[in-house]
Amino acid sequence: MRKCLILCLCVLLLSLLVSQAFAVEGGHYRVNVMIAYDEEWECTANDFYGYSAFYFAKLILTFVNDYFSELDIRFTVVSVRSWDSDDNPESDLEMLMEAVTETNFTSGMLTSYPSGVPIDILVAFTGQDIPNCYGRANSTLGVVLVRHWYLGGIYNWQITDNILQHELSHLYGAEHHYVDRECVMTMYEVWIPFPLNNWLWRCMLTNEWCEDCRTLIHDNRDLWGVWSPLGGGGGDEECPY
């Protein structure tokens, strides 16, 4: 009888340990996002794509979410703001800080609706040129700035999602590569022939991470957001805008 009881307790303990292990695997880090967009982004979304500014921004973030979800990271929009960007910013840093100032963003601030939800990061979208670059990230502030960009001719697709994925990766410690490797962090120029006839960075042509970056981002998942176990009960509801 005692042996049977001990065996049952061991089985129960093993069952609990296994269920906890699967609970950890069955979830993701929920990162609450404030989306901000400027007037140029709004014009681009309306005139070029026929979308609202928010819908287009959320669409780009949704594309990127598909890749980060493989690393158990999910970006959830909980706040939306617009900002009036300077038409002649001196630098990418100036534009990024302008977005921070005009939205009054600080990581950890609470939303007004849904009330009391903490915002982890700011993603600021612009439709105008960012001096000498296409985006910028500040891992201390939890802010990324992204410029809309697309390829013309037969390469008629936008690559804003590549830029956003690249900048968000910086928030998790990923750095640039300057040798040619298949990675969204690679700043190595490759020649695109006719009809583009131009050089593009490798990061604009792929949404894949190299194994080093993938491992690094996965290991740093807890830098932003909180763990949300599978079946947590509606914890991923986004803002209704």
mmCIF file of C-alpha atoms in Angstrom, residues 8-168:
data_model
loop_
_atom_site.group_PDB
_atom_site.id
_atom_site.type_symbol
_atom_site.label_atom_id
_atom_site.label_comp_id
_atom_site.label_asym_id
_atom_site.label_seq_id
_atom_site.Cartn_x
_atom_site.Cartn_y
_atom_site.Cartn_z
ATOM 1 C CA CYS A 8 1.283 7.491 -7.309
ATOM 2 C CA LEU A 9 2.951 10.553 -5.793
ATOM 3 C CA CYS A 10 5.945 10.145 -8.094
ATOM 4 C CA VAL A 11 3.665 9.867 -11.119
ATOM 5 C CA LEU A 12 1.737 12.965 -9.994
ATOM 6 C CA LEU A 13 4.952 14.939 -9.472
ATOM 7 C CA LEU A 14 6.258 13.874 -12.881
ATOM 8 C CA SER A 15 2.944 14.860 -14.460
ATOM 9 C CA LEU A 16 3.115 18.321 -12.858
ATOM 10 C CA LEU A 17 6.687 18.845 -14.020
ATOM 11 C CA VAL A 18 5.811 17.800 -17.578
ATOM 12 C CA SER A 19 2.731 20.047 -17.647
ATOM 13 C CA GLN A 20 4.781 23.007 -16.390
ATOM 14 C CA ALA A 21 7.413 22.361 -19.031
ATOM 15 C CA PHE A 22 4.777 22.376 -21.759
ATOM 16 C CA ALA A 23 3.215 25.527 -20.259
ATOM 17 C CA VAL A 24 6.521 27.355 -20.641
ATOM 18 C CA GLU A 25 6.825 26.215 -24.244
ATOM 19 C CA GLY A 26 3.211 27.086 -25.014
ATOM 20 C CA GLY A 27 3.343 30.861 -24.848
ATOM 21 C CA HIS A 28 5.237 33.979 -25.848
ATOM 22 C CA TYR A 29 6.588 37.276 -24.596
ATOM 23 C CA ARG A 30 3.867 39.852 -25.128
ATOM 24 C CA VAL A 31 5.416 43.230 -26.000
ATOM 25 C CA ASN A 32 2.925 46.108 -25.815
ATOM 26 C CA VAL A 33 3.456 48.641 -28.595
ATOM 27 C CA MET A 34 2.560 52.269 -29.154
ATOM 28 C CA ILE A 35 2.319 52.963 -32.885
ATOM 29 C CA ALA A 36 2.968 56.526 -34.030
ATOM 30 C CA TYR A 37 2.841 57.884 -37.569
ATOM 31 C CA ASP A 38 3.535 61.275 -39.134
ATOM 32 C CA GLU A 39 1.656 63.215 -41.798
ATOM 33 C CA GLU A 40 3.869 61.911 -44.611
ATOM 34 C CA TRP A 41 3.143 58.332 -43.575
ATOM 35 C CA GLU A 42 -0.565 59.130 -43.624
ATOM 36 C CA CYS A 43 -0.323 60.570 -47.143
ATOM 37 C CA THR A 44 1.637 57.553 -48.363
ATOM 38 C CA ALA A 45 -0.857 55.111 -46.854
ATOM 39 C CA ASN A 46 -3.863 56.980 -48.280
ATOM 40 C CA ASP A 47 -2.577 57.945 -51.723
ATOM 41 C CA PHE A 48 -0.224 55.072 -52.591
ATOM 42 C CA TYR A 49 -1.981 52.106 -50.986
ATOM 43 C CA GLY A 50 -5.525 53.290 -50.268
ATOM 44 C CA TYR A 51 -5.155 52.418 -46.578
ATOM 45 C CA SER A 52 -5.605 54.396 -43.406
ATOM 46 C CA ALA A 53 -2.353 55.380 -41.723
ATOM 47 C CA PHE A 54 -2.988 53.100 -38.747
ATOM 48 C CA TYR A 55 -4.081 50.122 -40.851
ATOM 49 C CA PHE A 56 -0.946 50.333 -42.994
ATOM 50 C CA ALA A 57 1.315 50.646 -39.931
ATOM 51 C CA LYS A 58 -0.387 47.696 -38.247
ATOM 52 C CA LEU A 59 -0.137 45.681 -41.465
ATOM 53 C CA ILE A 60 3.638 46.173 -41.560
ATOM 54 C CA LEU A 61 3.904 45.190 -37.896
ATOM 55 C CA THR A 62 1.795 42.096 -38.582
ATOM 56 C CA PHE A 63 4.237 40.957 -41.280
ATOM 57 C CA VAL A 64 7.106 41.332 -38.828
ATOM 58 C CA ASN A 65 5.174 39.582 -36.061
ATOM 59 C CA ASP A 66 5.083 36.449 -38.209
ATOM 60 C CA TYR A 67 8.879 36.198 -37.946
ATOM 61 C CA PHE A 68 9.263 37.170 -34.290
ATOM 62 C CA SER A 69 6.552 34.701 -33.288
ATOM 63 C CA GLU A 70 8.984 31.944 -34.278
ATOM 64 C CA LEU A 71 11.125 33.198 -31.382
ATOM 65 C CA ASP A 72 8.155 33.366 -28.976
ATOM 66 C CA ILE A 73 7.852 37.157 -29.215
ATOM 67 C CA ARG A 74 4.602 38.898 -30.108
ATOM 68 C CA PHE A 75 4.129 42.635 -30.571
ATOM 69 C CA THR A 76 0.651 43.789 -29.531
ATOM 70 C CA VAL A 77 -0.637 47.265 -30.389
ATOM 71 C CA VAL A 78 -2.212 48.938 -27.349
ATOM 72 C CA SER A 79 -1.867 52.632 -28.244
ATOM 73 C CA VAL A 80 -1.859 54.806 -31.380
ATOM 74 C CA ARG A 81 -0.627 58.373 -31.798
ATOM 75 C CA SER A 82 0.125 60.747 -34.681
ATOM 76 C CA TRP A 83 3.039 63.155 -34.726
ATOM 77 C CA ASP A 84 4.000 66.151 -36.843
ATOM 78 C CA SER A 85 7.516 65.434 -38.081
ATOM 79 C CA ASP A 86 9.982 68.157 -38.989
ATOM 80 C CA ASP A 87 10.285 68.426 -42.780
ATOM 81 C CA ASN A 88 14.037 69.011 -42.573
ATOM 82 C CA PRO A 89 15.476 66.986 -39.700
ATOM 83 C CA GLU A 90 19.222 67.228 -39.284
ATOM 84 C CA SER A 91 19.658 63.574 -38.336
ATOM 85 C CA ASP A 92 17.895 60.278 -37.711
ATOM 86 C CA LEU A 93 18.444 60.805 -33.984
ATOM 87 C CA GLU A 94 16.678 64.170 -34.137
ATOM 88 C CA MET A 95 13.693 62.595 -35.881
ATOM 89 C CA LEU A 96 13.550 59.710 -33.407
ATOM 90 C CA MET A 97 13.676 62.048 -30.413
ATOM 91 C CA GLU A 98 11.006 64.261 -31.993
ATOM 92 C CA ALA A 99 8.670 61.247 -32.147
ATOM 93 C CA VAL A 100 9.405 60.489 -28.497
ATOM 94 C CA THR A 101 8.765 64.079 -27.431
ATOM 95 C CA GLU A 102 5.545 64.549 -29.397
ATOM 96 C CA THR A 103 4.034 61.276 -28.175
ATOM 97 C CA ASN A 104 5.312 61.797 -24.596
ATOM 98 C CA PHE A 105 6.506 58.195 -24.719
ATOM 99 C CA THR A 106 8.401 56.507 -21.927
ATOM 100 C CA SER A 107 8.713 52.741 -21.672
ATOM 101 C CA GLY A 108 6.382 51.519 -18.953
ATOM 102 C CA MET A 109 3.865 54.337 -19.316
ATOM 103 C CA LEU A 110 0.222 53.331 -18.982
ATOM 104 C CA THR A 111 -2.451 53.545 -21.650
ATOM 105 C CA SER A 112 -5.619 55.531 -21.121
ATOM 106 C CA TYR A 113 -7.607 52.852 -23.031
ATOM 107 C CA PRO A 114 -7.575 50.035 -22.199
ATOM 108 C CA SER A 115 -6.921 51.675 -18.845
ATOM 109 C CA GLY A 116 -3.708 50.866 -17.046
ATOM 110 C CA VAL A 117 -1.954 48.718 -19.692
ATOM 111 C CA PRO A 118 1.838 49.320 -19.679
ATOM 112 C CA ILE A 119 3.435 50.240 -23.020
ATOM 113 C CA ASP A 120 6.809 48.614 -23.611
ATOM 114 C CA ILE A 121 8.067 50.130 -26.879
ATOM 115 C CA LEU A 122 7.314 52.867 -29.403
ATOM 116 C CA VAL A 123 7.333 52.155 -33.155
ATOM 117 C CA ALA A 124 7.324 55.435 -35.102
ATOM 118 C CA PHE A 125 6.551 55.327 -38.829
ATOM 119 C CA THR A 126 7.479 58.141 -41.218
ATOM 120 C CA GLY A 127 6.864 58.739 -44.906
ATOM 121 C CA GLN A 128 9.656 61.259 -45.361
ATOM 122 C CA ASP A 129 13.389 60.819 -45.762
ATOM 123 C CA ILE A 130 15.450 59.970 -42.712
ATOM 124 C CA PRO A 131 18.865 61.607 -43.251
ATOM 125 C CA ASN A 132 21.375 59.013 -44.461
ATOM 126 C CA CYS A 133 19.413 55.983 -43.313
ATOM 127 C CA TYR A 134 16.115 54.104 -43.392
ATOM 128 C CA GLY A 135 15.542 53.619 -39.686
ATOM 129 C CA ARG A 136 17.004 53.856 -36.230
ATOM 130 C CA ALA A 137 16.653 52.024 -32.929
ATOM 131 C CA ASN A 138 17.331 53.126 -29.370
ATOM 132 C CA SER A 139 17.449 50.104 -27.067
ATOM 133 C CA THR A 140 17.690 52.276 -23.950
ATOM 134 C CA LEU A 141 14.457 54.143 -24.666
ATOM 135 C CA GLY A 142 12.699 51.221 -26.349
ATOM 136 C CA VAL A 143 12.051 53.174 -29.543
ATOM 137 C CA VAL A 144 12.404 52.362 -33.234
ATOM 138 C CA LEU A 145 11.944 54.745 -36.151
ATOM 139 C CA VAL A 146 11.072 53.342 -39.589
ATOM 140 C CA ARG A 147 10.849 55.000 -42.990
ATOM 141 C CA HIS A 148 8.523 53.737 -45.711
ATOM 142 C CA TRP A 149 10.518 52.417 -48.649
ATOM 143 C CA TYR A 150 9.655 50.429 -51.763
ATOM 144 C CA LEU A 151 11.368 49.168 -54.891
ATOM 145 C CA GLY A 152 10.070 50.255 -58.270
ATOM 146 C CA GLY A 153 10.039 48.636 -61.680
ATOM 147 C CA ILE A 154 9.410 44.894 -61.755
ATOM 148 C CA TYR A 155 10.691 44.884 -58.147
ATOM 149 C CA ASN A 156 7.484 46.652 -57.163
ATOM 150 C CA TRP A 157 7.239 45.747 -53.516
ATOM 151 C CA GLN A 158 7.679 47.669 -50.281
ATOM 152 C CA ILE A 159 10.475 46.656 -47.945
ATOM 153 C CA THR A 160 9.365 48.628 -44.913
ATOM 154 C CA ASP A 161 8.805 45.364 -43.053
ATOM 155 C CA ASN A 162 12.484 44.456 -43.574
ATOM 156 C CA ILE A 163 13.495 47.780 -42.056
ATOM 157 C CA LEU A 164 11.152 47.347 -39.093
ATOM 158 C CA GLN A 165 12.349 43.788 -38.453
ATOM 159 C CA HIS A 166 15.952 45.010 -38.624
ATOM 160 C CA GLU A 167 15.384 47.859 -36.145
ATOM 161 C CA LEU A 168 13.348 45.757 -33.703
#
